[in-house]
Coordinates of C-alpha atoms in Angstrom, one line a residue:
M189 CA 36.7 65.5 -36.9
A190 CA 33.9 67.1 -34.6
V191 CA 35.9 70.6 -35.1
D192 CA 35.9 70.1 -38.8
Y193 CA 32.0 69.6 -38.7
T194 CA 31.6 72.5 -36.7
V195 CA 33.2 74.5 -39.4
I196 CA 31.5 73.4 -42.2
V197 CA 28.0 73.1 -40.2
L198 CA 28.5 76.5 -39.3
Y199 CA 29.5 77.9 -42.8
L200 CA 26.3 76.3 -44.5
A201 CA 24.1 77.9 -41.7
G202 CA 25.7 81.1 -42.9
M203 CA 25.0 80.6 -46.6
L204 CA 20.9 80.0 -45.7
A205 CA 21.3 83.0 -43.6
M206 CA 22.4 85.2 -46.7
G207 CA 19.5 84.0 -48.4
W208 CA 17.4 85.3 -45.8
W209 CA 18.9 88.6 -46.3
G210 CA 18.7 88.4 -49.8
M211 CA 15.1 88.3 -49.8
R212 CA 14.5 91.2 -47.8
R213 CA 16.9 93.0 -50.2
A214 CA 15.5 91.8 -53.4
K215 CA 12.3 93.9 -54.1
S216 CA 12.6 94.4 -57.9
K217 CA 13.3 92.7 -61.0
S218 CA 16.9 94.6 -61.1
E219 CA 17.5 93.5 -57.8
F220 CA 16.6 90.3 -57.6
L221 CA 18.4 89.4 -61.1
V222 CA 21.5 91.9 -60.9
A223 CA 21.6 93.2 -57.7
G224 CA 20.6 96.4 -58.9
R225 CA 23.3 97.0 -61.1
R226 CA 25.1 98.4 -58.0
L227 CA 28.0 96.5 -56.9
G228 CA 31.2 98.4 -56.5
P229 CA 34.8 97.1 -57.7
W230 CA 36.0 94.9 -54.4
M231 CA 32.4 93.3 -54.1
Y232 CA 32.5 92.9 -57.8
S233 CA 35.8 91.5 -58.3
G234 CA 35.6 89.0 -55.3
T235 CA 32.2 87.8 -56.8
M236 CA 33.3 87.4 -60.4
A237 CA 36.5 85.3 -59.1
A238 CA 34.2 83.2 -57.3
I239 CA 32.0 82.1 -59.8
V240 CA 34.6 81.3 -62.3
L241 CA 36.6 79.5 -59.9
G242 CA 34.4 76.4 -59.2
G243 CA 35.0 72.9 -58.5
A244 CA 36.5 72.1 -62.0
S245 CA 39.3 74.8 -61.3
T246 CA 39.9 73.6 -57.5
I247 CA 39.5 70.0 -57.3
G248 CA 40.0 69.6 -61.0
G249 CA 43.0 72.2 -61.4
V250 CA 44.7 70.0 -58.5
G251 CA 44.1 66.8 -60.0
L252 CA 45.6 68.0 -63.6
G253 CA 48.7 69.3 -61.3
Y254 CA 49.0 65.7 -60.2
K255 CA 49.1 64.2 -63.3
Y256 CA 50.8 66.7 -65.6
G257 CA 53.1 69.3 -62.7
L258 CA 53.0 72.6 -63.0
S259 CA 51.7 72.6 -66.7
G260 CA 48.5 71.6 -65.1
A261 CA 47.5 75.3 -64.5
W262 CA 46.8 75.8 -68.2
M263 CA 43.2 75.1 -67.6
V264 CA 42.6 77.4 -65.0
V265 CA 44.9 79.9 -66.9
T266 CA 42.9 80.1 -69.9
I267 CA 39.6 81.1 -67.6
G268 CA 41.5 83.9 -66.2
L269 CA 43.1 84.7 -69.7
G270 CA 39.2 84.7 -70.9
L271 CA 38.1 86.8 -68.1
L272 CA 40.7 89.5 -68.5
A273 CA 39.8 89.4 -72.2
L274 CA 36.1 90.2 -71.4
S275 CA 37.2 92.8 -68.8
V276 CA 39.2 94.9 -70.9
F277 CA 37.8 94.5 -74.3
F278 CA 34.2 94.1 -73.8
S279 CA 32.9 94.3 -70.1
A280 CA 32.4 98.1 -70.6
R281 CA 30.3 98.0 -73.1
I282 CA 28.1 95.4 -72.1
A283 CA 27.3 96.6 -68.7
R284 CA 26.3 99.9 -70.4
L285 CA 23.6 98.1 -72.4
K286 CA 21.7 97.7 -69.3
V287 CA 20.0 94.1 -70.5
Y288 CA 19.6 91.2 -68.2
T289 CA 20.9 88.4 -70.8
V290 CA 22.7 87.6 -73.6
S291 CA 20.2 87.0 -75.9
E292 CA 18.6 90.6 -75.4
M293 CA 22.1 91.9 -76.5
L294 CA 21.6 90.0 -79.6
D295 CA 18.1 91.1 -80.3
L296 CA 19.2 94.7 -79.5
R297 CA 22.3 94.3 -82.1
Y298 CA 20.5 92.3 -84.7
G299 CA 17.0 93.8 -84.2
G300 CA 15.2 90.8 -82.7
R301 CA 14.7 87.0 -84.0
A302 CA 17.9 85.8 -82.9
G303 CA 16.9 85.8 -79.4
M304 CA 15.1 82.5 -79.0
I305 CA 17.6 80.2 -80.8
S306 CA 20.4 81.5 -78.6
G307 CA 18.4 81.6 -75.5
L308 CA 17.9 77.7 -76.2
V309 CA 21.5 77.3 -76.6
M310 CA 22.7 79.3 -73.6
W311 CA 19.7 77.8 -71.4
A312 CA 21.3 74.2 -72.3
Y313 CA 24.9 75.3 -71.3
T314 CA 23.7 76.6 -68.3
L315 CA 21.8 74.0 -67.0
M316 CA 24.5 71.7 -67.9
L317 CA 27.2 73.7 -65.8
A318 CA 24.6 73.8 -63.0
V319 CA 24.4 70.0 -63.3
T320 CA 28.1 69.4 -63.1
S321 CA 28.5 71.7 -60.3
T322 CA 25.9 70.2 -58.3
I323 CA 27.6 66.6 -59.0
A324 CA 30.6 67.8 -57.4
Y325 CA 29.0 68.1 -53.9
A326 CA 28.8 64.2 -53.6
T327 CA 33.3 64.4 -53.9
I328 CA 33.1 66.8 -51.1
F329 CA 30.4 65.5 -49.0
D330 CA 31.5 62.2 -49.1
V331 CA 34.9 63.5 -47.6
L332 CA 33.2 65.2 -45.1
F333 CA 30.1 63.0 -43.8
D334 CA 30.8 59.8 -45.7
L335 CA 27.0 59.9 -47.3
P336 CA 25.6 58.1 -50.2
R337 CA 25.9 60.2 -53.6
T338 CA 22.2 60.9 -54.0
V339 CA 21.7 62.0 -50.5
A340 CA 25.0 64.1 -50.8
I341 CA 23.5 65.9 -54.2
V342 CA 20.3 66.6 -52.9
L343 CA 21.8 67.7 -49.6
G344 CA 24.6 70.4 -51.0
G345 CA 21.9 71.1 -54.0
A346 CA 19.2 72.2 -51.8
I347 CA 21.3 74.6 -49.6
V348 CA 22.5 76.5 -52.8
V349 CA 18.7 76.3 -54.5
A350 CA 17.4 77.5 -51.2
Y351 CA 19.7 80.6 -51.1
S352 CA 19.2 81.3 -54.5
T353 CA 15.3 81.1 -54.7
L354 CA 15.2 83.5 -51.6
G355 CA 17.4 86.3 -52.3
G356 CA 18.6 86.0 -56.2
M357 CA 21.5 87.9 -56.9
W358 CA 21.8 89.4 -53.9
S359 CA 22.2 86.4 -51.9
I360 CA 24.2 85.0 -54.4
T361 CA 26.6 88.2 -54.4
I362 CA 26.9 88.3 -50.6
T363 CA 27.3 84.4 -50.2
D364 CA 30.0 84.5 -53.2
M365 CA 31.9 87.3 -51.3
V366 CA 32.1 85.1 -48.4
Q367 CA 33.1 82.2 -50.7
F368 CA 35.7 84.0 -52.1
V369 CA 37.4 84.9 -48.8
V370 CA 37.3 81.4 -47.7
K371 CA 38.8 80.2 -51.0
T372 CA 41.6 82.5 -50.7
I373 CA 42.2 81.8 -46.8
G374 CA 41.6 78.1 -47.5
V375 CA 43.6 77.0 -50.7
L376 CA 46.2 79.9 -51.4
L377 CA 47.1 80.7 -48.1
L378 CA 46.7 77.6 -45.8
L379 CA 46.6 74.5 -48.2
L380 CA 49.8 75.8 -50.7
P381 CA 52.4 76.3 -48.3
I382 CA 51.3 73.3 -45.8
A383 CA 51.3 71.2 -49.0
V384 CA 54.8 72.3 -50.5
V385 CA 56.1 72.1 -46.9
K386 CA 54.9 68.6 -46.2
A387 CA 56.2 67.4 -49.8
G388 CA 59.9 68.6 -48.5
G389 CA 59.7 71.7 -50.6
F390 CA 60.6 72.4 -54.3
A391 CA 63.9 71.3 -54.2
E392 CA 62.5 67.9 -53.1
M393 CA 59.5 68.0 -55.7
K394 CA 61.9 68.3 -58.3
A395 CA 64.0 65.3 -57.2
Q396 CA 61.3 63.0 -56.8
L397 CA 59.5 63.8 -59.9
P398 CA 60.2 63.7 -63.9
T399 CA 61.5 66.9 -65.8
A400 CA 58.2 67.0 -67.6
Y401 CA 56.3 67.7 -64.2
F402 CA 58.2 71.2 -64.1
E403 CA 57.8 72.1 -68.0
P404 CA 55.6 75.2 -68.8
L405 CA 54.0 73.3 -72.0
G406 CA 54.3 69.6 -70.6
I407 CA 50.5 69.3 -71.0
G408 CA 50.8 69.7 -74.5
G409 CA 50.2 72.4 -77.0
E410 CA 47.1 71.0 -78.6
T411 CA 45.4 70.5 -75.3
I412 CA 46.4 74.0 -74.3
F413 CA 44.8 75.1 -77.8
T414 CA 41.8 73.7 -77.0
Y415 CA 41.5 74.8 -73.2
V416 CA 41.8 78.6 -75.1
L417 CA 39.4 77.6 -77.5
I418 CA 36.6 76.2 -75.0
Y419 CA 37.2 78.0 -71.7
T420 CA 38.8 81.5 -72.7
F421 CA 36.2 82.0 -75.5
G422 CA 33.5 80.5 -72.9
M423 CA 34.5 83.3 -70.7
L424 CA 33.7 86.1 -73.2
I425 CA 30.1 84.7 -73.9
G426 CA 28.4 83.0 -71.4
Q427 CA 25.5 84.0 -69.5
D428 CA 26.4 83.4 -66.2
I429 CA 29.9 85.5 -66.7
W430 CA 27.5 88.2 -68.5
Q431 CA 25.0 88.3 -65.7
R432 CA 27.7 89.0 -63.2
V433 CA 29.1 91.9 -65.1
F434 CA 25.4 93.5 -65.3
T435 CA 25.4 94.0 -61.4
A436 CA 28.6 96.4 -61.9
R437 CA 27.9 99.8 -60.3
T438 CA 29.7 101.7 -63.5
D439 CA 31.3 100.3 -67.0
K440 CA 34.9 101.2 -64.9
T441 CA 33.9 98.8 -62.4
A442 CA 33.3 96.2 -64.8
K443 CA 36.6 96.5 -66.6
W444 CA 39.0 96.9 -63.6
G445 CA 36.8 94.9 -61.0
G446 CA 37.0 92.4 -63.6
T447 CA 40.8 92.5 -64.6
V448 CA 41.4 92.3 -60.4
A449 CA 39.4 88.8 -60.7
G450 CA 41.0 87.6 -63.7
T451 CA 44.4 88.2 -62.5
Y452 CA 43.7 86.2 -59.2
C453 CA 42.7 83.4 -61.4
L454 CA 46.4 83.2 -62.8
V455 CA 47.4 83.0 -59.2
Y456 CA 44.9 80.4 -58.2
A457 CA 45.6 78.3 -61.3
I458 CA 49.4 78.1 -60.2
A459 CA 48.8 77.6 -56.7
G460 CA 46.2 74.4 -57.7
A461 CA 48.9 73.0 -60.1
V462 CA 51.8 73.2 -57.3
I463 CA 49.5 71.4 -54.8
G464 CA 48.6 68.7 -57.4
T465 CA 52.5 68.3 -58.0
A466 CA 53.2 68.1 -54.1
A467 CA 50.4 65.7 -53.5
K468 CA 52.2 63.6 -56.5
V469 CA 55.2 63.3 -54.5
M470 CA 53.6 62.3 -51.0
Y471 CA 51.0 59.9 -52.9
P472 CA 52.3 58.9 -56.1
N473 CA 49.6 56.0 -56.6
L474 CA 46.3 57.8 -56.3
P475 CA 43.5 55.5 -58.1
S476 CA 42.1 58.8 -59.8
A477 CA 43.9 62.3 -60.3
D478 CA 40.8 64.2 -59.2
D479 CA 41.4 62.5 -55.5
A480 CA 44.4 64.5 -55.1
F481 CA 42.5 67.3 -53.3
A482 CA 40.8 65.5 -51.3
T483 CA 43.5 63.1 -50.2
I484 CA 46.1 65.6 -49.1
V485 CA 43.4 68.0 -47.3
K486 CA 42.0 64.6 -45.1
D487 CA 45.4 63.2 -44.1
E488 CA 47.7 66.2 -44.2
L489 CA 45.9 69.0 -42.8
P490 CA 45.4 69.4 -39.0
M491 CA 42.0 69.8 -37.1
G492 CA 39.9 72.8 -37.9
V493 CA 42.0 73.7 -40.6
R494 CA 40.8 70.8 -42.6
G495 CA 37.2 71.8 -42.3
L496 CA 38.3 75.5 -43.2
V497 CA 39.9 73.8 -46.6
L498 CA 37.3 71.8 -47.5
A499 CA 34.8 74.7 -46.7
A500 CA 36.9 76.2 -49.5
A501 CA 36.2 73.4 -52.0
L502 CA 32.6 73.7 -51.2
A503 CA 32.7 77.3 -51.3
A504 CA 34.1 76.9 -54.7
V505 CA 31.4 74.0 -55.9
M506 CA 28.7 76.5 -54.4
S507 CA 29.5 79.8 -56.1
T508 CA 29.8 78.2 -59.6
S509 CA 26.4 76.3 -59.1
S510 CA 24.4 79.2 -57.8
G511 CA 25.9 81.3 -60.4
A512 CA 25.0 79.0 -63.1
L513 CA 21.5 78.6 -61.6
I514 CA 20.3 81.8 -61.4
A515 CA 21.8 82.3 -65.3
C516 CA 19.7 79.2 -66.2
A517 CA 16.7 80.7 -64.6
T518 CA 16.8 83.8 -65.9
V519 CA 17.4 82.7 -69.6
A520 CA 14.5 80.0 -69.0
N521 CA 11.9 82.6 -68.0
N522 CA 13.2 85.9 -69.7
D523 CA 14.3 84.7 -73.2
I524 CA 12.5 81.2 -73.7
W525 CA 9.4 81.2 -71.7
S526 CA 8.2 84.9 -71.9
R527 CA 8.7 84.8 -75.6
L528 CA 6.6 81.5 -75.8
R529 CA 4.1 83.4 -74.1
G530 CA 4.2 86.6 -76.6
L531 CA 4.7 88.9 -73.1
T532 CA 5.2 92.5 -74.4
K533 CA 4.9 94.6 -71.5
T534 CA 6.2 98.0 -71.4
P535 CA 8.1 99.2 -68.5
E536 CA 4.9 100.9 -67.1
Q537 CA 3.1 97.7 -67.2
Q538 CA 5.8 95.9 -65.3
D539 CA 4.9 94.7 -61.7
D540 CA 7.9 94.6 -59.9
H541 CA 6.3 92.1 -57.2
D542 CA 5.4 89.6 -60.1
E543 CA 8.7 89.7 -61.8
V544 CA 10.5 88.6 -58.7
K545 CA 8.0 85.9 -57.9
G546 CA 8.0 84.9 -61.6
N547 CA 11.6 84.4 -61.8
R548 CA 11.8 83.1 -58.0
V549 CA 9.6 80.2 -59.4
F550 CA 12.1 79.6 -62.4
I551 CA 14.7 79.4 -60.0
L552 CA 13.0 76.9 -57.8
I553 CA 12.1 75.1 -60.7
M554 CA 15.2 74.8 -62.4
G555 CA 17.0 73.9 -59.1
V556 CA 14.7 70.7 -59.0
G557 CA 15.5 69.7 -62.2
V558 CA 19.2 70.2 -61.6
I559 CA 19.3 67.9 -58.8
L560 CA 17.2 65.3 -60.4
I561 CA 19.5 65.4 -63.6
A562 CA 22.7 65.4 -61.2
I563 CA 21.2 62.6 -59.6
A564 CA 20.9 60.4 -62.8
L565 CA 24.1 61.6 -64.9
N566 CA 27.4 59.7 -64.3
D567 CA 29.8 61.3 -66.7
V568 CA 30.3 65.0 -65.7
V569 CA 33.2 66.1 -68.3
Q570 CA 31.0 64.5 -71.1
A571 CA 28.2 66.8 -70.2
L572 CA 30.0 69.8 -69.5
T573 CA 32.2 69.3 -72.9
V574 CA 28.6 69.1 -74.5
A575 CA 27.8 72.5 -73.3
Y576 CA 30.8 74.2 -73.6
N577 CA 30.9 73.2 -77.4
L578 CA 27.6 74.1 -78.3
L579 CA 27.8 77.4 -76.5
V580 CA 31.7 78.3 -78.3
G581 CA 30.5 76.5 -81.4
G582 CA 26.9 78.2 -81.8
L583 CA 27.2 81.4 -80.0
L584 CA 30.6 82.8 -80.0
V585 CA 30.5 84.3 -83.9
P586 CA 27.3 86.0 -83.7
I587 CA 28.1 87.5 -80.3
L588 CA 31.6 88.9 -81.1
G589 CA 30.8 89.7 -84.6
G590 CA 27.7 91.8 -83.4
L591 CA 30.0 93.5 -81.0
L592 CA 32.9 94.2 -83.5
W593 CA 31.4 94.2 -87.0
K594 CA 28.7 96.4 -88.2
R595 CA 28.0 94.4 -91.4
G596 CA 26.7 91.6 -89.5
T597 CA 23.1 90.8 -90.1
V598 CA 20.5 88.9 -88.2
Q599 CA 20.3 86.3 -91.3
G600 CA 24.0 86.0 -90.6
A601 CA 24.0 85.8 -87.3
L602 CA 21.2 82.8 -87.3
A603 CA 23.0 81.0 -89.9
A604 CA 26.3 81.0 -87.9
I605 CA 24.4 79.4 -84.6
A606 CA 22.7 76.9 -86.9
A607 CA 25.8 76.1 -88.5
G608 CA 28.3 75.9 -85.5
G609 CA 25.6 74.0 -83.5
V610 CA 25.1 71.5 -86.1
T611 CA 28.9 71.0 -86.8
V612 CA 29.6 70.6 -83.8
V613 CA 26.7 67.8 -82.9
A614 CA 27.4 66.0 -86.0
L615 CA 31.5 65.7 -85.3
M616 CA 30.8 64.8 -81.5
A617 CA 28.8 61.9 -83.0
A618 CA 31.4 60.9 -85.5
Y619 CA 34.8 61.5 -83.3
G620 CA 33.7 61.3 -80.0
I621 CA 32.5 63.9 -77.2
L622 CA 35.7 64.5 -75.9
A623 CA 37.1 65.0 -79.3
N624 CA 38.9 68.2 -80.4
Q625 CA 37.2 68.3 -84.1
P626 CA 33.9 69.4 -83.0
I627 CA 35.0 72.8 -81.8
Y628 CA 37.7 73.5 -84.3
Y629 CA 35.6 72.8 -87.3
G630 CA 32.2 74.2 -85.5
L631 CA 33.9 77.6 -85.1
L632 CA 35.1 77.6 -88.8
A633 CA 31.6 76.5 -89.9
S634 CA 29.7 79.4 -87.5
L635 CA 32.6 82.2 -88.9
A636 CA 32.2 81.2 -92.8
A637 CA 28.5 81.0 -92.5
Y638 CA 28.0 84.4 -90.5
V639 CA 30.5 86.1 -92.9
I640 CA 29.1 84.6 -96.1
V641 CA 25.4 85.3 -95.2
S642 CA 25.9 88.7 -93.8
L643 CA 27.4 90.0 -96.8
A644 CA 24.7 88.2 -99.0
T645 CA 21.5 89.8 -97.1
R646 CA 20.7 93.4 -96.4
P647 CA 22.7 95.6 -94.1
T648 CA 21.3 95.8 -90.8
D649 CA 18.5 98.7 -90.6
A650 CA 20.1 102.2 -90.0
A651 CA 17.5 102.6 -87.0
I652 CA 18.6 99.6 -85.3
L653 CA 22.4 100.0 -85.5
A654 CA 21.8 104.2 -84.2
N655 CA 19.8 102.7 -81.3
W656 CA 22.7 99.6 -80.7
R657 CA 25.5 102.3 -80.7
A658 CA 23.4 104.8 -78.6
R659 CA 22.9 101.9 -76.1
L660 CA 26.7 101.1 -76.0
A661 CA 27.7 104.8 -75.3
G662 CA 25.6 104.4 -72.5
Q663 CA 23.0 106.9 -73.7
G664 CA 19.8 105.0 -73.7
G665 CA 18.4 101.5 -72.0
E666 CA 16.9 103.3 -69.1
D667 CA 16.5 100.9 -66.0
P668 CA 13.2 101.7 -65.0
E669 CA 13.5 99.8 -61.4
Q670 CA 16.3 101.9 -60.6
P671 CA 15.4 105.2 -58.8
G672 CA 14.2 107.6 -61.0
G673 CA 14.5 105.4 -63.9
S674 CA 18.2 106.5 -64.2
S675 CA 20.3 104.7 -67.0
A676 CA 23.8 104.2 -67.6
G677 CA 26.2 106.7 -68.1
T678 CA 23.4 109.5 -66.6
T679 CA 23.5 108.8 -63.0
E680 CA 25.5 106.6 -60.8
P681 CA 23.8 104.4 -58.2
V682 CA 24.8 103.9 -54.6
T683 CA 27.1 101.8 -54.2
A684 CA 26.5 98.3 -52.1
G685 CA 30.0 97.1 -51.8
A686 CA 33.3 99.0 -51.2

């Protein structure tokens, strides 16, 4: 394992070096939180694919393939479909808004008052997403170094917190690009063909496994529908995803770069399911389906290659973890803490150094909190399910409603958040956290409350809607931290990636 250890250690050292480089680059709030809104299409595509394809998509995707066969790809497929929908239909408008958080978008659209409660919901979601990603380090480092769970979480979490705190989005962007390349080589180009060959090829796999393993809907229609509600819709509204949209150089970059990333996700989904199916042929009696990835890597790959593929798994976890961490800290600082303190600084009053320092402190605080919660928490699936149910049940309707329906009002948005959130929590208590009913009825309650209350209250002020339409068209929202205070659609900033 010496060669494998060397590969992993060099990879981790490289992540820390990227953090140091990012610290020297991130000199303003815009640079620190959204990489100066200067990413070109190739870098944008790679980093977007990296953040959405985390440990659940890699280790969990292979596990679903082991359990259900090719239909196990559906979870990651719905993630890719969500990213495609976001990129094609919404990302250009989102990028032109020139905001930092989803809650700021809601305030722009509805005229304030929706930001605090939506910020709390979004903060809970990003926190749990960061926690579950951090817990995944335990599995990988256990395979690598046979480390105790707590030590593995602290080691992996400390590295992510370090480079995220140092350089913010610039560090995360560069590390995610490296992680995207490592995942592509490790999973798609190495593990996939090796697993199929070791299993005897597709003909042998079909001969060894039940027919259901090769049926497109073998996982079940209701499961697929639930994946769409949770993951496809979750991709449309998550702060961790929107914050990457904000990094795009232009609205066209956000649209077409995101489309490429979404297509990549579909390929990655099929690859994970095929690897899991091959593992079922080689190891039919594993105690847990989630052990399939680590087992096939540990037992079937040659020296050196094994280290690269494990680095790919580590890359998958790190990219999601760092993206969720900076999203969590951004929401905590900008949507919650600043509002509680009543900070209303104008652009002229803002101090770039203080803005960067404040956000850096929040990443550090949130990062330590995430590590501590990850150590104390056992059931990852339930924690993540609660987070996604609250996010989609509470925020999907007011966010998409604000983008698509001009008659929606702030009272309707608040009612939708409250009705969806309360329904989801109540039904999770009644039916169980992993039940499908909470998200089904939560969305229905949120939609009904939004429409009824919006129609029953005064329309949004015409001046607010006029400002909203101008921002969507890229005619406002100047970013004072860009050179010359350029705004979307007026001056095209210099690219930081091809």
